PDB file of C-alpha atoms in Angstrom:
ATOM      1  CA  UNK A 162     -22.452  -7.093 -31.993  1.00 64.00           C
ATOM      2  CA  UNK A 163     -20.278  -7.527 -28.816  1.00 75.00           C
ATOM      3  CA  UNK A 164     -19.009 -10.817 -28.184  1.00 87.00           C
ATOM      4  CA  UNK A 165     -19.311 -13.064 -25.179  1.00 90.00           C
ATOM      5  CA  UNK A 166     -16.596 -12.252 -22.932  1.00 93.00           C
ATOM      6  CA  UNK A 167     -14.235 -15.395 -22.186  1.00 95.00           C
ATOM      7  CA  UNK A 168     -15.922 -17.794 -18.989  1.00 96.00           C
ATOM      8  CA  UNK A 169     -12.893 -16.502 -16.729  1.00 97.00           C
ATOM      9  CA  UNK A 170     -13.888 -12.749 -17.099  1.00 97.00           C
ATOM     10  CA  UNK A 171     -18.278 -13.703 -17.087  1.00 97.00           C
ATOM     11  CA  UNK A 172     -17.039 -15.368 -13.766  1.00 97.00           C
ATOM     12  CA  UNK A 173     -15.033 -12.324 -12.358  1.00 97.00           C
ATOM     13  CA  UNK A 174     -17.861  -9.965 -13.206  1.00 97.00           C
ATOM     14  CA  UNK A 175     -20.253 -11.935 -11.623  1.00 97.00           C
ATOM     15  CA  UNK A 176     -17.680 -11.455  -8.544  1.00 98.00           C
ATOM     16  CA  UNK A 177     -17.310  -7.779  -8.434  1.00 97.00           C
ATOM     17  CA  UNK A 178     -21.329  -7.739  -8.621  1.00 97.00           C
ATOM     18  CA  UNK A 179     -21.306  -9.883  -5.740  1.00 96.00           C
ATOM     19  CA  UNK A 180     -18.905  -8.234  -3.672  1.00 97.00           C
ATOM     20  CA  UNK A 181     -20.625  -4.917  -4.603  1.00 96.00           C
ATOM     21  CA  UNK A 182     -24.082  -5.690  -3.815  1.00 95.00           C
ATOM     22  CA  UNK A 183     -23.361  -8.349  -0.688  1.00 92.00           C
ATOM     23  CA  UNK A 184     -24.123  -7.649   2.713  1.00 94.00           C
ATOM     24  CA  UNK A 185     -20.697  -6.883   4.466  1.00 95.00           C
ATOM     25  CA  UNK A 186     -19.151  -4.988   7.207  1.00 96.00           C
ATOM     26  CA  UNK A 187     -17.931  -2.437   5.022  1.00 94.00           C
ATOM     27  CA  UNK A 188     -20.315  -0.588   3.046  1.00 91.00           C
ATOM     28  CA  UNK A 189     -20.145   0.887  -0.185  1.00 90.00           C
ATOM     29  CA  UNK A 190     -17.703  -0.968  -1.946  1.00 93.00           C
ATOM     30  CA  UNK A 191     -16.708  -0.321  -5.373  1.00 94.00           C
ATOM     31  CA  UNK A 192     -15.025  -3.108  -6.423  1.00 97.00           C
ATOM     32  CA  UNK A 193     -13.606  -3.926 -10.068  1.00 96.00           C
ATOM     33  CA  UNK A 194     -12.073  -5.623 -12.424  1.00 97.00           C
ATOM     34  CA  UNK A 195      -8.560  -5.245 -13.341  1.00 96.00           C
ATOM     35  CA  UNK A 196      -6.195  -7.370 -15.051  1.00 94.00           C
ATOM     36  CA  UNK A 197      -3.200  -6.057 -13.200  1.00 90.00           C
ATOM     37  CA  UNK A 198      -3.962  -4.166  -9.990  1.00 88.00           C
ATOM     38  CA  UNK A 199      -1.299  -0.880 -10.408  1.00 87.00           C
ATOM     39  CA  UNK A 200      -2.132   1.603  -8.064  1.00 91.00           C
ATOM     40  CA  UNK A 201      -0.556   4.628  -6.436  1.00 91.00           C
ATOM     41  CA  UNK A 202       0.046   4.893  -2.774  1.00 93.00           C
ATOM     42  CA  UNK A 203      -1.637   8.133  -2.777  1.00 91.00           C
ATOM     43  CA  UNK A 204      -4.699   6.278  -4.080  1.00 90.00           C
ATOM     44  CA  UNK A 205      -4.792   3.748  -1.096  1.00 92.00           C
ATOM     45  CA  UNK A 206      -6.473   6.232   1.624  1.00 91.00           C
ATOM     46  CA  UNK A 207      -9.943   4.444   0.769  1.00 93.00           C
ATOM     47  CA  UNK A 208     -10.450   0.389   0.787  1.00 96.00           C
ATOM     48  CA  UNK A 209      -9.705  -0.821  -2.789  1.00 96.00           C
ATOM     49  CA  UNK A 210     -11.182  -3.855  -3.617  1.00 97.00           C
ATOM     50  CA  UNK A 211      -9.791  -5.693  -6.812  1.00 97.00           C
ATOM     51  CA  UNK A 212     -10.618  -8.717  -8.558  1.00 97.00           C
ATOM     52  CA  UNK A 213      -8.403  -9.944 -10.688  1.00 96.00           C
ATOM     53  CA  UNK A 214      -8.477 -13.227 -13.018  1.00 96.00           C
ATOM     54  CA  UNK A 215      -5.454 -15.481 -12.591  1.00 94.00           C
ATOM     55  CA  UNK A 216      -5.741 -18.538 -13.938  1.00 94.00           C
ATOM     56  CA  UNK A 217      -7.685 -21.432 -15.763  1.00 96.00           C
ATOM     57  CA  UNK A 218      -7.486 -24.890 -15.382  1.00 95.00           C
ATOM     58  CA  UNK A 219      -9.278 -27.367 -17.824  1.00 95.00           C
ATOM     59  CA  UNK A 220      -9.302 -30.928 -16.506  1.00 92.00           C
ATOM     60  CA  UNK A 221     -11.426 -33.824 -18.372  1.00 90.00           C
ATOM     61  CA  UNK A 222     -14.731 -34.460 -17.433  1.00 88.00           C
ATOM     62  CA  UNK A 223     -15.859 -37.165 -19.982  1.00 89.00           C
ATOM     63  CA  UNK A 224     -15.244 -37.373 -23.964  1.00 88.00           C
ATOM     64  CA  UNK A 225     -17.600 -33.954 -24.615  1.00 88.00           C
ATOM     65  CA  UNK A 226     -16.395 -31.951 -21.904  1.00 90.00           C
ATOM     66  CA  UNK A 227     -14.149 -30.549 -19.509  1.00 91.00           C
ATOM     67  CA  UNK A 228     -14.220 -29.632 -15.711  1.00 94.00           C
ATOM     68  CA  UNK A 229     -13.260 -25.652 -16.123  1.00 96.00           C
ATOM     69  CA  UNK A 230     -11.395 -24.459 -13.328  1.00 97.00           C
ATOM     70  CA  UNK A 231     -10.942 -20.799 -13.231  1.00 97.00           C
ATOM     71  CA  UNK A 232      -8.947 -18.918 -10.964  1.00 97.00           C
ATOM     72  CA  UNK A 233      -9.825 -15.374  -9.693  1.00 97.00           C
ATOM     73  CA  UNK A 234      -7.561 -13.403  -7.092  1.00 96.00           C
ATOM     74  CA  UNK A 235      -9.668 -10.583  -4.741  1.00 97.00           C
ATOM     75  CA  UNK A 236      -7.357  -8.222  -3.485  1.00 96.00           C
ATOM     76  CA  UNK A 237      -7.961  -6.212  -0.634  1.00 96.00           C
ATOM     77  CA  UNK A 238      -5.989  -3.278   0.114  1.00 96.00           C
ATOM     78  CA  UNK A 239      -5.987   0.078   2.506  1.00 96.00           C
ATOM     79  CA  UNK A 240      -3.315   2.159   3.260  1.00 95.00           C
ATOM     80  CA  UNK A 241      -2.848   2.254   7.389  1.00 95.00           C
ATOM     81  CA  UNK A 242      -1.874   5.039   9.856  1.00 90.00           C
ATOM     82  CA  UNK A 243      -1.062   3.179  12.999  1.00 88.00           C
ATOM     83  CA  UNK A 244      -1.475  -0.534  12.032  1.00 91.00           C
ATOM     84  CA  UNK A 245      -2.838  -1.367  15.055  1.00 93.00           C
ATOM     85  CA  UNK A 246      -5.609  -3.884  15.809  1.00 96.00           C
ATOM     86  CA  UNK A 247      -8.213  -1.188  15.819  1.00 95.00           C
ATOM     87  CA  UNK A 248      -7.218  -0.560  12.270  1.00 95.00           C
ATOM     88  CA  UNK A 249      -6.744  -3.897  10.797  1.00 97.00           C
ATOM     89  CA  UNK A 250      -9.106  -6.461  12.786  1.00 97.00           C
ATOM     90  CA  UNK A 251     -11.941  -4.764  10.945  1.00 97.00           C
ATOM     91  CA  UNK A 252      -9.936  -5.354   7.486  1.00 97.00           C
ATOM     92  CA  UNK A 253      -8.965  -9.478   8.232  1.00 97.00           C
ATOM     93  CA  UNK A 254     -12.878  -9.568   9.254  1.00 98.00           C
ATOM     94  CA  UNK A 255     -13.748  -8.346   5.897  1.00 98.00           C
ATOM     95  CA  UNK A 256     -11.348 -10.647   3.980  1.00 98.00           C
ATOM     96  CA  UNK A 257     -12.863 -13.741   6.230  1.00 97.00           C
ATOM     97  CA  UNK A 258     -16.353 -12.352   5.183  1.00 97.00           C
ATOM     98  CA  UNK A 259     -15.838 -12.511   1.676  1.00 97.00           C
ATOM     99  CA  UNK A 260     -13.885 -16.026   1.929  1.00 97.00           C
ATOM    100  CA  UNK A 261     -17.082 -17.217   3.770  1.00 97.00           C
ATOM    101  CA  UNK A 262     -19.394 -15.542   1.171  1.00 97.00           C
ATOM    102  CA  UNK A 263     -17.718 -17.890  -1.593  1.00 96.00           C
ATOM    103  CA  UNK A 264     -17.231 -20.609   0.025  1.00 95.00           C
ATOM    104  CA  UNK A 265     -19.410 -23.311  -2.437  1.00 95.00           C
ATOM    105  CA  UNK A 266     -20.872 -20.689  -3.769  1.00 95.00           C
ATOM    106  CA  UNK A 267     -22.803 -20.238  -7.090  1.00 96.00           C
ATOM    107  CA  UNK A 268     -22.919 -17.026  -8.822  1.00 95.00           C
ATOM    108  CA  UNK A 269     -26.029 -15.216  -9.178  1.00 93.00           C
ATOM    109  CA  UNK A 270     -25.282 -13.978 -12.399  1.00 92.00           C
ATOM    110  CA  UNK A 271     -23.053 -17.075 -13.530  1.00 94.00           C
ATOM    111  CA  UNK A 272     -24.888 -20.140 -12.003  1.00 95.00           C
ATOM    112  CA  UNK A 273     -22.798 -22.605 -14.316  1.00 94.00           C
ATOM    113  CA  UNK A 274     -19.918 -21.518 -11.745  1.00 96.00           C
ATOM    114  CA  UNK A 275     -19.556 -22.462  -8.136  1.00 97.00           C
ATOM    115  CA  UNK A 276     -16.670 -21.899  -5.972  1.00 97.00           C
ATOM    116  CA  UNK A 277     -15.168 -25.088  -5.205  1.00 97.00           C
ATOM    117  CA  UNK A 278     -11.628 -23.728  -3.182  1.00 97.00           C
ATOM    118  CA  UNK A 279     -10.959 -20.554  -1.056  1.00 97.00           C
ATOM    119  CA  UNK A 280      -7.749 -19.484  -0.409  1.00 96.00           C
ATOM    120  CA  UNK A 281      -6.629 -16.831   1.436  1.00 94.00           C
ATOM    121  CA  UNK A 282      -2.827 -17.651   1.260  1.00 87.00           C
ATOM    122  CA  UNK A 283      -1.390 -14.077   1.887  1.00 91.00           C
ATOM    123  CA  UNK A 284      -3.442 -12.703   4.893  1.00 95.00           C
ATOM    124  CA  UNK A 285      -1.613 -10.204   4.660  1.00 94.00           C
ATOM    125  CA  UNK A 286       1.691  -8.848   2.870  1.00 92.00           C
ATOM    126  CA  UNK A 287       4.492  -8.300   5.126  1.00 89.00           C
ATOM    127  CA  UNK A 288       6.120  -6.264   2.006  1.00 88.00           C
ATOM    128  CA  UNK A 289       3.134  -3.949   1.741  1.00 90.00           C
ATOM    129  CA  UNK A 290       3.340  -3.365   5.424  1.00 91.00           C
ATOM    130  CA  UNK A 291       7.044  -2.337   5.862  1.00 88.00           C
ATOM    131  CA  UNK A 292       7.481  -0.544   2.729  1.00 89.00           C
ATOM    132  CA  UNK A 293       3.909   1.305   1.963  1.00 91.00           C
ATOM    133  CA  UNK A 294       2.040   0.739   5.275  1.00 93.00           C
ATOM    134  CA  UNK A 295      -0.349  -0.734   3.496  1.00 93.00           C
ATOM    135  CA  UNK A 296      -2.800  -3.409   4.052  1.00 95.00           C
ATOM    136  CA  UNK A 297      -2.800  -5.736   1.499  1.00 94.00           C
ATOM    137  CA  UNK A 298      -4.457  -9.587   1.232  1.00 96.00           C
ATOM    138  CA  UNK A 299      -5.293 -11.829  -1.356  1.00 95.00           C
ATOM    139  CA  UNK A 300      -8.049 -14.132  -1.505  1.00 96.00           C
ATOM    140  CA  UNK A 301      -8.238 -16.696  -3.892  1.00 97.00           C
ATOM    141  CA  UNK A 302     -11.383 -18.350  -5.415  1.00 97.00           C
ATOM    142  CA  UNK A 303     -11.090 -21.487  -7.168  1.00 98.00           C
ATOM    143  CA  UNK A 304     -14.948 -22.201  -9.204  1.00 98.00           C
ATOM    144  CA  UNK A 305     -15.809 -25.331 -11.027  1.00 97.00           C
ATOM    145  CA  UNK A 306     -18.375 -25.765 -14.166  1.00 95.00           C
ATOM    146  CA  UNK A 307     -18.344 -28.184 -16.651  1.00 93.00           C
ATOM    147  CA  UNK A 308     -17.762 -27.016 -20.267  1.00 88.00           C
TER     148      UNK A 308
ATOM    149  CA  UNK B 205      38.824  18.860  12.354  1.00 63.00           C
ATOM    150  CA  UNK B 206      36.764  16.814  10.301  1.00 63.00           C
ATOM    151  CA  UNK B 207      33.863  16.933  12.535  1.00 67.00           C
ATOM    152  CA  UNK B 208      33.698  20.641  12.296  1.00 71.00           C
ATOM    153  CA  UNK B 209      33.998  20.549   8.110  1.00 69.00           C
ATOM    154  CA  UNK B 210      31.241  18.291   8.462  1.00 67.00           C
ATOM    155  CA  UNK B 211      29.063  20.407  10.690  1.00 69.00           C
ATOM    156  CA  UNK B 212      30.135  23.712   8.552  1.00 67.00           C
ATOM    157  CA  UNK B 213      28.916  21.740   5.302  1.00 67.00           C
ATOM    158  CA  UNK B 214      25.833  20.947   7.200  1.00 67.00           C
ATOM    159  CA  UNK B 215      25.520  24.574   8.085  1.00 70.00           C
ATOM    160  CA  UNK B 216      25.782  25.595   4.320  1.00 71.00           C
ATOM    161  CA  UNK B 217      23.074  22.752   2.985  1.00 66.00           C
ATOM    162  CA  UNK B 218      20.672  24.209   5.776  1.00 68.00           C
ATOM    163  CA  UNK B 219      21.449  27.961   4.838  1.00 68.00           C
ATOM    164  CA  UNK B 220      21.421  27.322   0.954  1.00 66.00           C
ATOM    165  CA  UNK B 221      19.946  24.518  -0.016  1.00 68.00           C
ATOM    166  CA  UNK B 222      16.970  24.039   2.484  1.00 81.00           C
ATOM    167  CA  UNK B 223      13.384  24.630   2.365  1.00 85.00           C
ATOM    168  CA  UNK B 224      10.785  24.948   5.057  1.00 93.00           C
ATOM    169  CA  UNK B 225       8.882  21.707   6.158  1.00 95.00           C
ATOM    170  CA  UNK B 226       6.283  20.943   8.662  1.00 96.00           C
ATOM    171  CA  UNK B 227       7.419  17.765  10.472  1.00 97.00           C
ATOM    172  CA  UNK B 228       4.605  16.193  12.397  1.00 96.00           C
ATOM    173  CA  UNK B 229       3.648  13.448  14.560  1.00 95.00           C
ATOM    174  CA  UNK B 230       0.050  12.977  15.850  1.00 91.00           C
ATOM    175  CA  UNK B 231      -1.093  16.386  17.073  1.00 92.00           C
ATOM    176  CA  UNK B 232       2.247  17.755  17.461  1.00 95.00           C
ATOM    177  CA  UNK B 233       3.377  19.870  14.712  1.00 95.00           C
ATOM    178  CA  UNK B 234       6.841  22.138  14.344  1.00 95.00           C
ATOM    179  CA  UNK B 235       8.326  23.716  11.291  1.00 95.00           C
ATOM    180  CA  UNK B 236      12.284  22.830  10.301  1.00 93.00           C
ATOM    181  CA  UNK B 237      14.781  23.460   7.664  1.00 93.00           C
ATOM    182  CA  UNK B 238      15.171  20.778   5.105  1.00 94.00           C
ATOM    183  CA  UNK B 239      17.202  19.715   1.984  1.00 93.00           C
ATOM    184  CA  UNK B 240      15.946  17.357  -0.575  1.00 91.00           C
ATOM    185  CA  UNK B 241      18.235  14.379  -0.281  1.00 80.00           C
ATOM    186  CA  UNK B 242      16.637  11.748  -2.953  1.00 74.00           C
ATOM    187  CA  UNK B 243      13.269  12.017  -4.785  1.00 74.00           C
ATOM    188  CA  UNK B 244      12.569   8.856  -7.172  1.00 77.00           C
ATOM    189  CA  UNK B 245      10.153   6.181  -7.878  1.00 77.00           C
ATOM    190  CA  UNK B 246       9.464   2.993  -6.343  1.00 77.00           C
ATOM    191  CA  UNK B 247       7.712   0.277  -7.700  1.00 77.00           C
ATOM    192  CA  UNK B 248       6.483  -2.832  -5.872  1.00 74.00           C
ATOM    193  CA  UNK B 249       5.027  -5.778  -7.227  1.00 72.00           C
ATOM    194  CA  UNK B 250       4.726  -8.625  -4.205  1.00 68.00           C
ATOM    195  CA  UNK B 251       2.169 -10.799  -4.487  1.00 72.00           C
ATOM    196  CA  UNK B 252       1.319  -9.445  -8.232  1.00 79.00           C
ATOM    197  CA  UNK B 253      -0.393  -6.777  -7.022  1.00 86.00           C
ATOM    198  CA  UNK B 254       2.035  -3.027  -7.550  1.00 89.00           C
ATOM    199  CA  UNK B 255       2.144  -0.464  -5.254  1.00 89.00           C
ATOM    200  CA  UNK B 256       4.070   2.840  -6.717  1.00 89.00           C
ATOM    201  CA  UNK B 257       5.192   5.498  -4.829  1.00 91.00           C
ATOM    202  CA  UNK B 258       7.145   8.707  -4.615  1.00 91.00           C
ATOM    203  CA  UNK B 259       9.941   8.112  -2.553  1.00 92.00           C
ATOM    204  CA  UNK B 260      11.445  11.565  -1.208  1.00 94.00           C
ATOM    205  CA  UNK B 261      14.431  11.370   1.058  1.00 94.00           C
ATOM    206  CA  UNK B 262      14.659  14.824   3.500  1.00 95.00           C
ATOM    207  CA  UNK B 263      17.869  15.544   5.498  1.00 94.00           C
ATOM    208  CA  UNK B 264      17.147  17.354   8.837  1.00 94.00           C
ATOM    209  CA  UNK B 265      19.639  18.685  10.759  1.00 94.00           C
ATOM    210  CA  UNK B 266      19.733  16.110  14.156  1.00 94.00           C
ATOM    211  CA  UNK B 267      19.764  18.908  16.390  1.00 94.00           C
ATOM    212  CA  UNK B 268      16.622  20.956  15.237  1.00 93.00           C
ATOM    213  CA  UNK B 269      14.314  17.735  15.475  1.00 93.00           C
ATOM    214  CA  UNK B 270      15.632  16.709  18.676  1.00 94.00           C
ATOM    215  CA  UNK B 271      15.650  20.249  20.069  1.00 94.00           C
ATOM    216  CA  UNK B 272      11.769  20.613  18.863  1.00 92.00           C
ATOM    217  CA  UNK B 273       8.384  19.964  20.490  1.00 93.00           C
ATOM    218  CA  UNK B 274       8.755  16.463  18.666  1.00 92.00           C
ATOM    219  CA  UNK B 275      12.244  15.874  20.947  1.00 92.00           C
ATOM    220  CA  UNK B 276      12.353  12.699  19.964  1.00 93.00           C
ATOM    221  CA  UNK B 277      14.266  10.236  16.905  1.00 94.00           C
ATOM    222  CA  UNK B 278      12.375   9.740  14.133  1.00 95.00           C
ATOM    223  CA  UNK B 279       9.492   7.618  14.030  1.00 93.00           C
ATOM    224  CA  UNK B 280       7.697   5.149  11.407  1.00 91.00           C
ATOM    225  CA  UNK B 281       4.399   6.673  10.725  1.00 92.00           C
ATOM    226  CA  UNK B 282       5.644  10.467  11.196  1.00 95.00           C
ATOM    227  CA  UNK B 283       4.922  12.790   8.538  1.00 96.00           C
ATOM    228  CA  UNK B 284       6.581  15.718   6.906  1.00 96.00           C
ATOM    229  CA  UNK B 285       4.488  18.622   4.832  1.00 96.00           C
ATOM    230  CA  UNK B 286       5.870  20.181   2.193  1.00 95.00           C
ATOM    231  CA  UNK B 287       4.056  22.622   0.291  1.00 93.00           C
ATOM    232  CA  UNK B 288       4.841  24.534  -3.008  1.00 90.00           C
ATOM    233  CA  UNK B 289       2.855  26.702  -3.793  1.00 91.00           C
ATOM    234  CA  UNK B 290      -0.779  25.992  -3.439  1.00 93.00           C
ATOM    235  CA  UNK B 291      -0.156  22.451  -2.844  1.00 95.00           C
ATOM    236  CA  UNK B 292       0.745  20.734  -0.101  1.00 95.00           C
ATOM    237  CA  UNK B 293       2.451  17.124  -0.231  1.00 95.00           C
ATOM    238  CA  UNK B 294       1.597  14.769   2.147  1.00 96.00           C
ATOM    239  CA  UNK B 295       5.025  12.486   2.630  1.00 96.00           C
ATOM    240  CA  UNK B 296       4.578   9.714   5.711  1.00 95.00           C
ATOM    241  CA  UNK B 297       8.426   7.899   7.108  1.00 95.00           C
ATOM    242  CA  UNK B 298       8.721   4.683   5.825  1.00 91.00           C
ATOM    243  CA  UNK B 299      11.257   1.917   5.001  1.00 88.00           C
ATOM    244  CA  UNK B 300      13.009   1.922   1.852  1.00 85.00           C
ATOM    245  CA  UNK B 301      14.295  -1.344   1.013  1.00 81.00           C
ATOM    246  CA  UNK B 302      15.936  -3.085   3.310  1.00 80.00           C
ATOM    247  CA  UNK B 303      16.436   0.648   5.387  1.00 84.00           C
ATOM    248  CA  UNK B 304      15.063   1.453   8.258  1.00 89.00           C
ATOM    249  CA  UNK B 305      12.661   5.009   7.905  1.00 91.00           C
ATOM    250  CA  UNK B 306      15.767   6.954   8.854  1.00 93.00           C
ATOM    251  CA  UNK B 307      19.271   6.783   9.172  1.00 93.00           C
ATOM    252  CA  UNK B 308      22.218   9.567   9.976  1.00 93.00           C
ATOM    253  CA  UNK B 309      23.336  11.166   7.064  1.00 85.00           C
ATOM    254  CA  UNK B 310      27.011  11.949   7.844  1.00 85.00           C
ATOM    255  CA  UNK B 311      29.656   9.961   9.678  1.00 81.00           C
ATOM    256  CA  UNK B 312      29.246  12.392  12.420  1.00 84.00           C
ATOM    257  CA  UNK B 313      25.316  12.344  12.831  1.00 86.00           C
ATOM    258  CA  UNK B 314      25.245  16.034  12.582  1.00 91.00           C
ATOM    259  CA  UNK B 315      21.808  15.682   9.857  1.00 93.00           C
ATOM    260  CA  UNK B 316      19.407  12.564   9.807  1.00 94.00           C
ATOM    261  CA  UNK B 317      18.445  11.236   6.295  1.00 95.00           C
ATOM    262  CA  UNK B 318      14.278  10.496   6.394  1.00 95.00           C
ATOM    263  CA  UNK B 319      12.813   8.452   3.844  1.00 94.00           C
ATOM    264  CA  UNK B 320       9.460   8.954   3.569  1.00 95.00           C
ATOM    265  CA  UNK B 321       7.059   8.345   0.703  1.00 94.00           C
ATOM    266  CA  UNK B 322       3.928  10.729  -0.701  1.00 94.00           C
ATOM    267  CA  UNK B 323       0.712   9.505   0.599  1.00 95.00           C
ATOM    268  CA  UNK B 324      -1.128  12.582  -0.041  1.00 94.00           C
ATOM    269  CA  UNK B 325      -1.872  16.085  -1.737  1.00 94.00           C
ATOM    270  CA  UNK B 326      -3.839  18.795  -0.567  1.00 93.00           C
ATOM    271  CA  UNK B 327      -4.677  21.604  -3.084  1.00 91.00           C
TER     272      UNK B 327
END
């Protein structure tokens, strides 16, 4: 028998399934799940799309139950040739997409959870862009259920 | 004196110690001499998510890249092919730390050193 996966990773999954089936300006994504994004520079010629869980929060809700906060980081990440508009416009589109996907969002395949906060707090890394010419920005979505 | 020690040093490195490289930028293309300087591995880990790399450092003899179709310094975003064999590594200029993509290797500036990471392989 396989257990229930913890809420925090049934609420990631639920993201990558999103993000993988949703309707956005880039197509095929293959987006998963990792619990430490760790990838190769080599490896960054293609968009990389990673969501990652970060954090839970459990705040009271009454005597019985708590308001669940769970914290899940979407990384977005392309290795650049130019870094020029042309290049990344289409990229900080894409990361305002998915913010605007979330945003108070239930999950189709998690309906318990809905996104209450969206963050995107590094629009981009100035440390991936000197050092790896890399795109790299981090979205983070904040969803609320009671448990 | 010193000058010329450095440049015959320079001479030997190119002579001994060198292998052929294709240094390109956009559609130009021109081959050179070049000795491995540094080849290592960098890890970075801003914002939680790690980028690795292969950091390769080439040294280039000033004259030969300035004197080439490419005429120019060094630029972020150039790229140097190496191949070995059947493979071909895919190395792209880029800052190392708090270094810019290049710097001159001697006191002199007789060879440039080029850091550059991989960012590709062709087999």
């Amino acid at each position: 028998m396989t257990a229930t996966p913890a809420t925090v990773i049934q609420i990631a999954e639920s993201v990558v399934a999103e993000i993988n089936t949703g309707d956005f300006s880039k197509t095929n994504l293959s987006a998963q799940r990792l619990y430490v994004p760790n990838f190769d520079l080599e490896d960054m010629k293609e968009l990389r799309v990673t969501v990652v869980p970060r954090e839970v929060e459990y705040l009271p809700l009454d005597r019985g139950s708590n308001k669940y906060h769970a914290t899940i980081d979407v990384a977005v990440q392309k290795k650049f040739s130019k870094g020029d508009a042309k290049e990344i416009d289409p990229l900080v589109f894409f990361v305002e997409e998915l913010a605007d996907y979330f945003r108070l969002k239930r999950l189709n395949s998690f309906v318990a959870a809905r996104c209450v906060k969206v963050e995107n707090s590094v629009l981009y890394s100035s440390e991936h862009w000197t050092q790896f010419n890399q795109f790299t920005s981090l979205l983070t979505l904040t969803f609320e259920l009671a448990k | 004196m010193l000058h010329r020690g450095q440049s015959w040093l320079a001479a030997k490195l190119t002579k001994h110690a060198s292998r052929d490289v294709v240094y390109q930028r956009d559609e130009v293309s021109v081959e050179l001499s070049a000795t491995i300087g540094k080849s290592e591995y960098e890890q970075d880990d801003g914002e939680g998510v790690i980028t690795r790399a292969q950091v390769r450092d080439f040294l280039i003899n000033t004259k030969d890249l300035l004197q080439s179709d490419i005429g120019t310094w060094p630029r972020r975003g150039d790229r140097i092919l190496e191949t070995d064999g059947d493979t071909t590594f895919v190395y792209e200029l880029m800052s190392i730390g708090n270094e810019p993509p290049w710097r001159y290797s001697d006191p002199f500036r007789v060879k440039l050193r080029i850091h550059t990471k991989l960012v590709d392989t062709i087999t």
